[in-house]
PDB file of C-alpha atoms in Angstrom:
ATOM      1  CA  MET E   1      13.527 -61.982  13.153  1.00 46.00           C
ATOM      2  CA  ASP E   2      11.646 -65.136  12.320  1.00 48.00           C
ATOM      3  CA  LYS E   3       9.393 -64.294   9.352  1.00 47.00           C
ATOM      4  CA  LYS E   4       7.194 -67.255  10.244  1.00 49.00           C
ATOM      5  CA  ASN E   5       6.531 -65.803  13.699  1.00 51.00           C
ATOM      6  CA  PRO E   6       5.399 -62.149  13.459  1.00 46.00           C
ATOM      7  CA  LYS E   7       4.956 -62.013  17.231  1.00 47.00           C
ATOM      8  CA  GLU E   8       8.715 -61.798  17.543  1.00 48.00           C
ATOM      9  CA  ILE E   9       8.737 -58.374  15.799  1.00 44.00           C
ATOM     10  CA  VAL E  10      10.171 -55.874  18.223  1.00 47.00           C
ATOM     11  CA  GLU E  11       9.579 -52.159  17.707  1.00 50.00           C
ATOM     12  CA  LYS E  12      12.325 -49.882  18.928  1.00 52.00           C
ATOM     13  CA  THR E  13      12.303 -46.135  19.391  1.00 47.00           C
ATOM     14  CA  ILE E  14      15.657 -44.535  18.903  1.00 48.00           C
ATOM     15  CA  ILE E  15      16.103 -41.337  20.864  1.00 50.00           C
ATOM     16  CA  THR E  16      18.627 -38.850  19.607  1.00 44.00           C
ATOM     17  CA  LYS E  17      19.498 -35.362  20.746  1.00 47.00           C
ATOM     18  CA  VAL E  18      18.683 -32.692  18.152  1.00 42.00           C
ATOM     19  CA  THR E  19      20.962 -29.722  18.376  1.00 41.00           C
ATOM     20  CA  LYS E  20      20.332 -26.375  16.770  1.00 43.00           C
ATOM     21  CA  LEU E  21      21.812 -26.222  13.323  1.00 38.00           C
ATOM     22  CA  ASP E  22      24.436 -23.585  12.879  1.00 38.00           C
ATOM     23  CA  ASP E  23      23.246 -20.764  10.686  1.00 43.00           C
ATOM     24  CA  ILE E  24      25.972 -20.645   8.089  1.00 33.00           C
ATOM     25  CA  SER E  25      24.154 -18.233   5.799  1.00 46.00           C
ATOM     26  CA  GLN E  26      25.371 -14.694   5.474  1.00 62.00           C
ATOM     27  CA  LYS E  27      22.984 -11.776   5.348  1.00 75.00           C
ATOM     28  CA  LYS E  28      22.302 -10.890   1.742  1.00 83.00           C
ATOM     29  CA  ALA E  29      20.690  -7.957  -0.031  1.00 88.00           C
ATOM     30  CA  TYR E  30      17.383  -8.433  -1.860  1.00 90.00           C
ATOM     31  CA  ILE E  31      14.824  -6.302  -3.636  1.00 91.00           C
ATOM     32  CA  LEU E  32      11.171  -7.292  -3.958  1.00 87.00           C
ATOM     33  CA  PHE E  33       9.060  -5.545  -6.608  1.00 87.00           C
ATOM     34  CA  LEU E  34       5.750  -4.377  -5.129  1.00 85.00           C
ATOM     35  CA  SER E  35       4.277  -2.971  -8.349  1.00 82.00           C
ATOM     36  CA  GLY E  36       5.029  -2.565 -12.033  1.00 79.00           C
ATOM     37  CA  PRO E  37       5.994  -5.100 -14.727  1.00 79.00           C
ATOM     38  CA  LEU E  38       8.144  -7.140 -12.309  1.00 83.00           C
ATOM     39  CA  ILE E  39       5.596  -7.288  -9.479  1.00 78.00           C
ATOM     40  CA  GLY E  40       6.271 -10.209  -7.141  1.00 75.00           C
ATOM     41  CA  LYS E  41       9.869 -10.693  -8.302  1.00 80.00           C
ATOM     42  CA  LEU E  42      12.397 -11.242  -5.488  1.00 82.00           C
ATOM     43  CA  LEU E  43      15.936 -10.582  -6.747  1.00 86.00           C
ATOM     44  CA  GLN E  44      19.227 -10.932  -4.894  1.00 87.00           C
ATOM     45  CA  LEU E  45      21.724  -8.089  -5.210  1.00 91.00           C
ATOM     46  CA  ASN E  46      25.193  -9.559  -5.612  1.00 89.00           C
ATOM     47  CA  GLU E  47      28.429  -7.911  -4.504  1.00 92.00           C
ATOM     48  CA  GLY E  48      29.274  -5.102  -6.893  1.00 95.00           C
ATOM     49  CA  ILE E  49      27.091  -2.849  -8.996  1.00 96.00           C
ATOM     50  CA  THR E  50      23.562  -3.483 -10.286  1.00 97.00           C
ATOM     51  CA  ILE E  51      22.037  -1.096 -12.828  1.00 97.00           C
ATOM     52  CA  ILE E  52      18.247  -0.810 -13.049  1.00 97.00           C
ATOM     53  CA  GLY E  53      16.656   0.814 -16.094  1.00 94.00           C
ATOM     54  CA  ARG E  54      14.839   0.188 -19.357  1.00 90.00           C
ATOM     55  CA  ALA E  55      18.002  -0.321 -21.451  1.00 90.00           C
ATOM     56  CA  THR E  56      18.522  -3.873 -22.701  1.00 85.00           C
ATOM     57  CA  GLU E  57      22.042  -3.863 -21.221  1.00 92.00           C
ATOM     58  CA  ALA E  58      20.796  -2.947 -17.731  1.00 94.00           C
ATOM     59  CA  ASP E  59      21.312  -5.656 -15.112  1.00 95.00           C
ATOM     60  CA  ILE E  60      17.622  -5.416 -14.247  1.00 94.00           C
ATOM     61  CA  GLU E  61      15.699  -4.364 -17.331  1.00 90.00           C
ATOM     62  CA  ILE E  62      12.227  -2.915 -16.815  1.00 89.00           C
ATOM     63  CA  ASN E  63      10.042  -2.244 -19.818  1.00 79.00           C
ATOM     64  CA  ASP E  64       8.508   1.066 -18.756  1.00 82.00           C
ATOM     65  CA  ALA E  65       8.856   4.276 -20.786  1.00 81.00           C
ATOM     66  CA  ARG E  66       8.505   6.348 -17.606  1.00 86.00           C
ATOM     67  CA  ILE E  67      11.935   5.337 -16.317  1.00 92.00           C
ATOM     68  CA  SER E  68      15.311   6.234 -17.806  1.00 94.00           C
ATOM     69  CA  ARG E  69      17.514   3.835 -19.744  1.00 94.00           C
ATOM     70  CA  HIS E  70      19.979   3.789 -16.845  1.00 96.00           C
ATOM     71  CA  HIS E  71      17.884   4.956 -13.926  1.00 97.00           C
ATOM     72  CA  VAL E  72      19.355   3.832 -10.617  1.00 97.00           C
ATOM     73  CA  ARG E  73      22.606   2.142  -9.605  1.00 97.00           C
ATOM     74  CA  ILE E  74      22.774  -0.067  -6.507  1.00 97.00           C
ATOM     75  CA  GLU E  75      26.190  -1.000  -5.149  1.00 96.00           C
ATOM     76  CA  VAL E  76      26.764  -3.764  -2.588  1.00 94.00           C
ATOM     77  CA  ALA E  77      30.179  -3.503  -0.956  1.00 91.00           C
ATOM     78  CA  GLY E  78      31.645  -3.947   2.508  1.00 86.00           C
ATOM     79  CA  GLY E  79      28.340  -4.817   4.122  1.00 85.00           C
ATOM     80  CA  LYS E  80      26.697  -1.641   2.838  1.00 92.00           C
ATOM     81  CA  VAL E  81      24.199  -1.066   0.044  1.00 95.00           C
ATOM     82  CA  ILE E  82      24.247   2.309  -1.707  1.00 96.00           C
ATOM     83  CA  ALA E  83      21.566   3.511  -4.139  1.00 97.00           C
ATOM     84  CA  SER E  84      22.517   6.295  -6.568  1.00 97.00           C
ATOM     85  CA  ASP E  85      20.312   8.036  -9.097  1.00 97.00           C
ATOM     86  CA  MET E  86      21.986   8.050 -12.513  1.00 97.00           C
ATOM     87  CA  GLY E  87      20.687  11.419 -13.678  1.00 95.00           C
ATOM     88  CA  SER E  88      17.249  10.010 -14.435  1.00 94.00           C
ATOM     89  CA  THR E  89      14.519  12.237 -15.849  1.00 91.00           C
ATOM     90  CA  ASN E  90      11.910  11.547 -13.148  1.00 91.00           C
ATOM     91  CA  GLY E  91      14.239  10.860 -10.230  1.00 94.00           C
ATOM     92  CA  THR E  92      14.700   8.126  -7.641  1.00 96.00           C
ATOM     93  CA  PHE E  93      12.782   8.292  -4.361  1.00 95.00           C
ATOM     94  CA  VAL E  94      13.498   6.412  -1.142  1.00 96.00           C
ATOM     95  CA  ASN E  95      10.602   6.421   1.321  1.00 93.00           C
ATOM     96  CA  GLY E  96       9.079   9.360  -0.569  1.00 90.00           C
ATOM     97  CA  VAL E  97      12.232  11.537  -0.568  1.00 92.00           C
ATOM     98  CA  ARG E  98      14.152  12.241  -3.772  1.00 94.00           C
ATOM     99  CA  ILE E  99      17.758  11.100  -3.516  1.00 96.00           C
ATOM    100  CA  SER E 100      20.957  11.444  -5.478  1.00 96.00           C
ATOM    101  CA  LYS E 101      22.846   8.929  -3.317  1.00 97.00           C
ATOM    102  CA  ARG E 102      21.808   7.102  -0.165  1.00 96.00           C
ATOM    103  CA  GLU E 103      22.694   4.073   1.923  1.00 96.00           C
ATOM    104  CA  LEU E 104      19.749   1.683   2.049  1.00 95.00           C
ATOM    105  CA  THR E 105      18.480   0.114   5.248  1.00 93.00           C
ATOM    106  CA  ASP E 106      16.232  -2.888   5.735  1.00 89.00           C
ATOM    107  CA  GLY E 107      12.652  -2.120   4.719  1.00 89.00           C
ATOM    108  CA  ASP E 108      13.367   0.957   2.572  1.00 94.00           C
ATOM    109  CA  LYS E 109      10.873   1.484  -0.241  1.00 94.00           C
ATOM    110  CA  ILE E 110      12.326   2.715  -3.552  1.00 96.00           C
ATOM    111  CA  GLN E 111      10.184   4.324  -6.252  1.00 95.00           C
ATOM    112  CA  ILE E 112      11.450   5.099  -9.774  1.00 95.00           C
ATOM    113  CA  SER E 113       8.167   5.864 -11.529  1.00 90.00           C
ATOM    114  CA  SER E 114       4.504   6.235 -10.665  1.00 84.00           C
ATOM    115  CA  GLN E 115       4.090   2.506 -11.339  1.00 82.00           C
ATOM    116  CA  ILE E 116       7.377   0.963 -10.173  1.00 90.00           C
ATOM    117  CA  VAL E 117       8.007   0.465  -6.468  1.00 91.00           C
ATOM    118  CA  PHE E 118      10.350  -2.076  -4.913  1.00 93.00           C
ATOM    119  CA  LYS E 119      11.394  -2.846  -1.362  1.00 92.00           C
ATOM    120  CA  PHE E 120      14.908  -3.443  -0.085  1.00 93.00           C
ATOM    121  CA  ALA E 121      15.632  -6.209   2.422  1.00 87.00           C
ATOM    122  CA  PHE E 122      18.958  -7.011   4.074  1.00 80.00           C
ATOM    123  CA  GLN E 123      18.217 -10.272   5.857  1.00 72.00           C
ATOM    124  CA  ASP E 124      19.084 -13.939   5.891  1.00 67.00           C
ATOM    125  CA  LYS E 125      15.615 -15.511   6.006  1.00 59.00           C
ATOM    126  CA  THR E 126      14.381 -14.574   2.564  1.00 59.00           C
ATOM    127  CA  GLU E 127      11.507 -17.036   2.637  1.00 60.00           C
ATOM    128  CA  ASN E 128       9.923 -15.207   5.563  1.00 61.00           C
ATOM    129  CA  ILE E 129      10.464 -11.880   3.826  1.00 66.00           C
ATOM    130  CA  PHE E 130       8.930 -13.173   0.632  1.00 67.00           C
ATOM    131  CA  HIS E 131       5.778 -14.609   2.195  1.00 65.00           C
ATOM    132  CA  LYS E 132       5.282 -11.571   4.415  1.00 70.00           C
ATOM    133  CA  GLU E 133       5.614  -9.226   1.466  1.00 71.00           C
ATOM    134  CA  LEU E 134       3.372 -11.348  -0.740  1.00 72.00           C
ATOM    135  CA  TYR E 135       0.661 -11.056   1.894  1.00 71.00           C
ATOM    136  CA  LYS E 136       1.152  -7.291   2.077  1.00 77.00           C
ATOM    137  CA  MET E 137       1.045  -7.062  -1.708  1.00 76.00           C
ATOM    138  CA  ALA E 138      -2.328  -8.799  -1.645  1.00 79.00           C
ATOM    139  CA  ILE E 139      -3.934  -6.306   0.743  1.00 85.00           C
ATOM    140  CA  ILE E 140      -1.827  -3.095   0.730  1.00 89.00           C
ATOM    141  CA  ASP E 141      -1.673  -0.410  -1.953  1.00 91.00           C
ATOM    142  CA  PRO E 142       2.059   0.086  -2.702  1.00 87.00           C
ATOM    143  CA  VAL E 143       1.865   3.848  -3.302  1.00 90.00           C
ATOM    144  CA  THR E 144      -0.160   4.948  -0.260  1.00 93.00           C
ATOM    145  CA  ASN E 145       0.670   2.060   2.108  1.00 91.00           C
ATOM    146  CA  ILE E 146      -2.980   1.690   3.117  1.00 94.00           C
ATOM    147  CA  TYR E 147      -5.416  -1.118   2.297  1.00 92.00           C
ATOM    148  CA  ASN E 148      -6.402  -1.732  -1.308  1.00 93.00           C
ATOM    149  CA  LYS E 149      -9.899  -1.961  -2.775  1.00 92.00           C
ATOM    150  CA  ARG E 150      -9.997  -5.755  -2.754  1.00 87.00           C
ATOM    151  CA  TYR E 151      -9.271  -5.995   0.978  1.00 87.00           C
ATOM    152  CA  PHE E 152     -11.717  -3.195   1.785  1.00 92.00           C
ATOM    153  CA  LEU E 153     -14.583  -4.886  -0.046  1.00 90.00           C
ATOM    154  CA  GLU E 154     -13.923  -8.152   1.803  1.00 83.00           C
ATOM    155  CA  ARG E 155     -13.950  -6.380   5.162  1.00 86.00           C
ATOM    156  CA  LEU E 156     -16.993  -4.283   4.270  1.00 91.00           C
ATOM    157  CA  ASN E 157     -18.977  -7.405   3.425  1.00 86.00           C
ATOM    158  CA  GLU E 158     -18.250  -8.767   6.923  1.00 80.00           C
ATOM    159  CA  GLU E 159     -18.882  -5.455   8.722  1.00 87.00           C
ATOM    160  CA  PHE E 160     -22.096  -4.831   6.770  1.00 91.00           C
ATOM    161  CA  SER E 161     -23.546  -8.208   7.747  1.00 85.00           C
ATOM    162  CA  HIS E 162     -22.526  -7.708  11.383  1.00 83.00           C
ATOM    163  CA  ALA E 163     -24.031  -4.213  11.510  1.00 89.00           C
ATOM    164  CA  ARG E 164     -27.350  -5.397  10.104  1.00 88.00           C
ATOM    165  CA  ARG E 165     -27.551  -8.227  12.657  1.00 84.00           C
ATOM    166  CA  THR E 166     -26.580  -6.134  15.662  1.00 86.00           C
ATOM    167  CA  LYS E 167     -28.278  -2.868  14.597  1.00 90.00           C
ATOM    168  CA  ILE E 168     -24.989  -1.040  15.275  1.00 91.00           C
ATOM    169  CA  PRO E 169     -24.530   1.828  12.794  1.00 95.00           C
ATOM    170  CA  ILE E 170     -21.668   2.048  10.338  1.00 96.00           C
ATOM    171  CA  SER E 171     -20.819   4.744   7.804  1.00 97.00           C
ATOM    172  CA  ILE E 172     -18.756   5.107   4.646  1.00 97.00           C
ATOM    173  CA  LEU E 173     -16.755   8.146   3.580  1.00 98.00           C
ATOM    174  CA  MET E 174     -16.019   8.241  -0.148  1.00 98.00           C
ATOM    175  CA  ILE E 175     -13.230  10.809  -0.690  1.00 98.00           C
ATOM    176  CA  ASP E 176     -11.938  12.187  -3.987  1.00 97.00           C
ATOM    177  CA  ILE E 177      -9.182  14.744  -4.705  1.00 97.00           C
ATOM    178  CA  ASP E 178     -10.503  17.711  -6.683  1.00 96.00           C
ATOM    179  CA  PHE E 179      -8.783  18.446 -10.021  1.00 95.00           C
ATOM    180  CA  PHE E 180      -6.116  15.806  -9.387  1.00 94.00           C
ATOM    181  CA  LYS E 181      -5.295  15.523 -13.099  1.00 93.00           C
ATOM    182  CA  LYS E 182      -4.180  19.158 -13.042  1.00 93.00           C
ATOM    183  CA  VAL E 183      -1.724  18.341 -10.249  1.00 92.00           C
ATOM    184  CA  ASN E 184      -0.213  15.500 -12.301  1.00 90.00           C
ATOM    185  CA  ASP E 185      -0.100  17.600 -15.479  1.00 92.00           C
ATOM    186  CA  THR E 186       1.519  20.563 -13.706  1.00 91.00           C
ATOM    187  CA  HIS E 187       3.912  18.916 -11.264  1.00 90.00           C
ATOM    188  CA  GLY E 188       4.309  15.361 -12.574  1.00 89.00           C
ATOM    189  CA  HIS E 189       3.039  11.956 -11.468  1.00 89.00           C
ATOM    190  CA  LEU E 190       5.587  11.625  -8.652  1.00 90.00           C
ATOM    191  CA  ALA E 191       4.213  14.809  -7.112  1.00 92.00           C
ATOM    192  CA  GLY E 192       0.751  13.267  -7.451  1.00 92.00           C
ATOM    193  CA  ASP E 193       1.961  10.112  -5.708  1.00 93.00           C
ATOM    194  CA  MET E 194       3.402  12.206  -2.888  1.00 93.00           C
ATOM    195  CA  ILE E 195       0.028  13.886  -2.384  1.00 95.00           C
ATOM    196  CA  LEU E 196      -1.725  10.505  -2.369  1.00 95.00           C
ATOM    197  CA  GLN E 197       0.722   9.276   0.294  1.00 94.00           C
ATOM    198  CA  LYS E 198       0.354  12.382   2.473  1.00 95.00           C
ATOM    199  CA  LEU E 199      -3.426  12.401   2.160  1.00 96.00           C
ATOM    200  CA  ALA E 200      -3.581   8.741   3.170  1.00 96.00           C
ATOM    201  CA  ASP E 201      -1.425   9.541   6.223  1.00 95.00           C
ATOM    202  CA  ILE E 202      -3.683  12.445   7.215  1.00 96.00           C
ATOM    203  CA  ILE E 203      -6.868  10.400   6.953  1.00 96.00           C
ATOM    204  CA  LYS E 204      -5.275   7.586   8.979  1.00 95.00           C
ATOM    205  CA  GLN E 205      -4.450  10.088  11.714  1.00 95.00           C
ATOM    206  CA  LYS E 206      -7.989  11.503  11.767  1.00 96.00           C
ATOM    207  CA  ILE E 207      -9.893   8.211  11.971  1.00 95.00           C
ATOM    208  CA  ARG E 208      -9.796   5.730  14.858  1.00 92.00           C
ATOM    209  CA  ASN E 209      -7.756   2.517  14.996  1.00 87.00           C
ATOM    210  CA  GLU E 210     -10.886   0.396  14.575  1.00 88.00           C
ATOM    211  CA  ASP E 211     -11.908   2.227  11.381  1.00 94.00           C
ATOM    212  CA  ILE E 212     -10.642   1.180   7.953  1.00 93.00           C
ATOM    213  CA  ILE E 213      -9.103   3.347   5.232  1.00 96.00           C
ATOM    214  CA  ALA E 214      -8.321   2.127   1.711  1.00 96.00           C
ATOM    215  CA  ARG E 215      -7.366   3.437  -1.696  1.00 96.00           C
ATOM    216  CA  TYR E 216     -10.425   2.761  -3.820  1.00 95.00           C
ATOM    217  CA  GLY E 217      -8.865   3.666  -7.146  1.00 90.00           C
ATOM    218  CA  GLY E 218      -6.864   6.494  -8.736  1.00 90.00           C
ATOM    219  CA  GLU E 219      -7.287   9.548  -6.501  1.00 95.00           C
ATOM    220  CA  GLU E 220     -10.253   8.068  -4.612  1.00 97.00           C
ATOM    221  CA  PHE E 221     -10.202   6.861  -1.004  1.00 98.00           C
ATOM    222  CA  ILE E 222     -12.837   5.089   1.045  1.00 97.00           C
ATOM    223  CA  SER E 223     -13.166   4.773   4.800  1.00 97.00           C
ATOM    224  CA  LEU E 224     -15.432   2.545   6.893  1.00 97.00           C
ATOM    225  CA  LEU E 225     -16.414   4.035  10.257  1.00 97.00           C
ATOM    226  CA  ARG E 226     -17.528   1.418  12.759  1.00 93.00           C
ATOM    227  CA  GLY E 227     -20.244   2.300  15.269  1.00 93.00           C
ATOM    228  CA  THR E 228     -20.710   5.702  13.632  1.00 95.00           C
ATOM    229  CA  GLY E 229     -23.982   7.109  12.325  1.00 95.00           C
ATOM    230  CA  LYS E 230     -24.693   9.937   9.909  1.00 95.00           C
ATOM    231  CA  GLU E 231     -24.081  12.824  12.314  1.00 95.00           C
ATOM    232  CA  GLY E 232     -20.731  11.484  13.560  1.00 96.00           C
ATOM    233  CA  ALA E 233     -19.607  10.711  10.020  1.00 97.00           C
ATOM    234  CA  LEU E 234     -20.451  14.233   8.884  1.00 97.00           C
ATOM    235  CA  VAL E 235     -18.466  15.790  11.743  1.00 97.00           C
ATOM    236  CA  LEU E 236     -15.415  13.660  10.930  1.00 97.00           C
ATOM    237  CA  ALA E 237     -15.688  14.243   7.182  1.00 97.00           C
ATOM    238  CA  GLU E 238     -15.805  18.015   7.643  1.00 97.00           C
ATOM    239  CA  ARG E 239     -12.845  17.867  10.025  1.00 97.00           C
ATOM    240  CA  ILE E 240     -10.806  16.038   7.380  1.00 97.00           C
ATOM    241  CA  ARG E 241     -11.970  18.294   4.526  1.00 97.00           C
ATOM    242  CA  LEU E 242     -11.190  21.535   6.338  1.00 97.00           C
ATOM    243  CA  PHE E 243      -7.804  20.258   7.475  1.00 97.00           C
ATOM    244  CA  ILE E 244      -6.823  19.320   3.909  1.00 96.00           C
ATOM    245  CA  GLU E 245      -7.974  22.714   2.656  1.00 96.00           C
ATOM    246  CA  GLY E 246      -5.455  24.372   4.981  1.00 95.00           C
ATOM    247  CA  VAL E 247      -2.452  22.154   4.183  1.00 94.00           C
ATOM    248  CA  ASN E 248       0.423  23.196   1.914  1.00 92.00           C
ATOM    249  CA  PHE E 249       1.770  20.048   0.263  1.00 93.00           C
ATOM    250  CA  GLU E 250       5.409  20.510  -0.741  1.00 91.00           C
ATOM    251  CA  PHE E 251       7.230  18.735  -3.549  1.00 89.00           C
ATOM    252  CA  GLU E 252      10.781  19.682  -4.491  1.00 85.00           C
ATOM    253  CA  GLY E 253      10.316  23.280  -3.395  1.00 86.00           C
ATOM    254  CA  HIS E 254       6.836  23.709  -4.877  1.00 89.00           C
ATOM    255  CA  LYS E 255       3.808  24.284  -2.649  1.00 92.00           C
ATOM    256  CA  ILE E 256       0.696  22.520  -3.882  1.00 94.00           C
ATOM    257  CA  LYS E 257      -2.809  23.224  -2.599  1.00 95.00           C
ATOM    258  CA  ILE E 258      -5.566  20.655  -2.951  1.00 96.00           C
ATOM    259  CA  THR E 259      -9.141  20.205  -1.820  1.00 97.00           C
ATOM    260  CA  ILE E 260     -11.277  17.106  -1.480  1.00 97.00           C
ATOM    261  CA  SER E 261     -14.917  16.216  -2.043  1.00 98.00           C
ATOM    262  CA  ILE E 262     -16.677  13.675   0.184  1.00 98.00           C
ATOM    263  CA  GLY E 263     -19.807  11.561  -0.046  1.00 98.00           C
ATOM    264  CA  ILE E 264     -21.319   9.796   2.989  1.00 98.00           C
ATOM    265  CA  SER E 265     -23.694   6.882   3.387  1.00 97.00           C
ATOM    266  CA  SER E 266     -24.781   5.519   6.764  1.00 96.00           C
ATOM    267  CA  LEU E 267     -26.347   2.219   7.736  1.00 95.00           C
ATOM    268  CA  GLU E 268     -28.551   3.027  10.717  1.00 91.00           C
ATOM    269  CA  PRO E 269     -32.212   2.690  11.707  1.00 82.00           C
ATOM    270  CA  GLY E 270     -34.384   4.091   8.953  1.00 79.00           C
ATOM    271  CA  ALA E 271     -31.644   3.914   6.315  1.00 77.00           C
ATOM    272  CA  ASP E 272     -31.222   0.270   5.371  1.00 77.00           C
ATOM    273  CA  PHE E 273     -29.520  -1.067   2.225  1.00 90.00           C
ATOM    274  CA  PRO E 274     -30.182  -4.454   0.598  1.00 91.00           C
ATOM    275  CA  THR E 275     -26.472  -5.190  -0.002  1.00 93.00           C
ATOM    276  CA  HIS E 276     -23.067  -3.744   0.771  1.00 93.00           C
ATOM    277  CA  GLU E 277     -22.772  -2.836  -2.924  1.00 94.00           C
ATOM    278  CA  ASP E 278     -25.842  -0.608  -2.515  1.00 95.00           C
ATOM    279  CA  PHE E 279     -24.229   0.887   0.572  1.00 96.00           C
ATOM    280  CA  ILE E 280     -21.136   1.885  -1.436  1.00 96.00           C
ATOM    281  CA  LYS E 281     -23.244   3.096  -4.355  1.00 96.00           C
ATOM    282  CA  ALA E 282     -25.091   5.501  -2.067  1.00 96.00           C
ATOM    283  CA  ALA E 283     -21.786   7.036  -0.861  1.00 97.00           C
ATOM    284  CA  ASP E 284     -20.554   7.260  -4.450  1.00 96.00           C
ATOM    285  CA  GLU E 285     -23.727   9.080  -5.501  1.00 97.00           C
ATOM    286  CA  LYS E 286     -23.260  11.592  -2.684  1.00 97.00           C
ATOM    287  CA  LEU E 287     -19.637  12.083  -3.746  1.00 97.00           C
ATOM    288  CA  TYR E 288     -20.818  12.762  -7.296  1.00 97.00           C
ATOM    289  CA  TYR E 289     -23.271  15.320  -5.895  1.00 97.00           C
ATOM    290  CA  SER E 290     -20.403  17.078  -4.097  1.00 97.00           C
ATOM    291  CA  LYS E 291     -18.339  17.149  -7.299  1.00 95.00           C
ATOM    292  CA  GLU E 292     -21.252  18.478  -9.340  1.00 96.00           C
ATOM    293  CA  HIS E 293     -22.108  21.220  -6.847  1.00 94.00           C
ATOM    294  CA  GLY E 294     -18.841  23.089  -6.528  1.00 94.00           C
ATOM    295  CA  ARG E 295     -16.401  20.517  -5.083  1.00 95.00           C
ATOM    296  CA  ASN E 296     -14.593  20.963  -1.742  1.00 97.00           C
ATOM    297  CA  ARG E 297     -17.736  19.947   0.110  1.00 96.00           C
ATOM    298  CA  THR E 298     -19.348  17.043   1.917  1.00 96.00           C
ATOM    299  CA  SER E 299     -22.704  15.558   0.961  1.00 96.00           C
ATOM    300  CA  VAL E 300     -24.701  13.130   3.099  1.00 93.00           C
TER     301      VAL E 300
END
């Protein structure tokens, strides 16, 4: 090229054929902590044995007095991953079922205390797993597998504004388990977690797909009912309450009876609220009324 004559510059496009790169990676075992001191940690399980516990010599040390020094052993061998409880005080649970020894499959959720939950993944694209689980961690409660308070409040803000513009009614159910502390004190926190999980499942089955259910905190749940006024909300709330009253929750051979109290607020003509915070506050006040007047009742 003649530098003195830039017109002689010739641009060329080189066309090459791009072939699919061979995937040389092997599937590997990973655990992702969904809650507890190690929340967000993605750890690879190498071939051999990994011990999880609060002992300093454990392969994965977790500083939590509620788990045993050597709590659970995970062995990776021959393409299989086996989890074994090591005689822990509070037990090891896979997908809500207490285990002594079990082969793990992709997506299994392991719980070793009321605060420590991790998920097992047996895949090759860990980046996709990680980002997908991070998103779930941001919006899903790890114990009940329903939406968390943060996500619910974001959605409620949107639904509240839409309902006020369109004059379409919406309602909130604020649900609380009666005497839940007694359940934890009598049967242990893992039994309490089981009840939270089962109750969340029941409520999900009773509401419609377009409605929203979330864990609001502790033993408290909140549900947003779209296109539903006070009368419809009351019918649904009573259906849920009476169903729960008749259920025998079972945990390791023990039958546990619970009841729930419910408070309702409805945004409909003649019952406006300045903000969505006021809307929630009204449901919370009705829940408090139910608790103060005998429990196991619905107030609207």
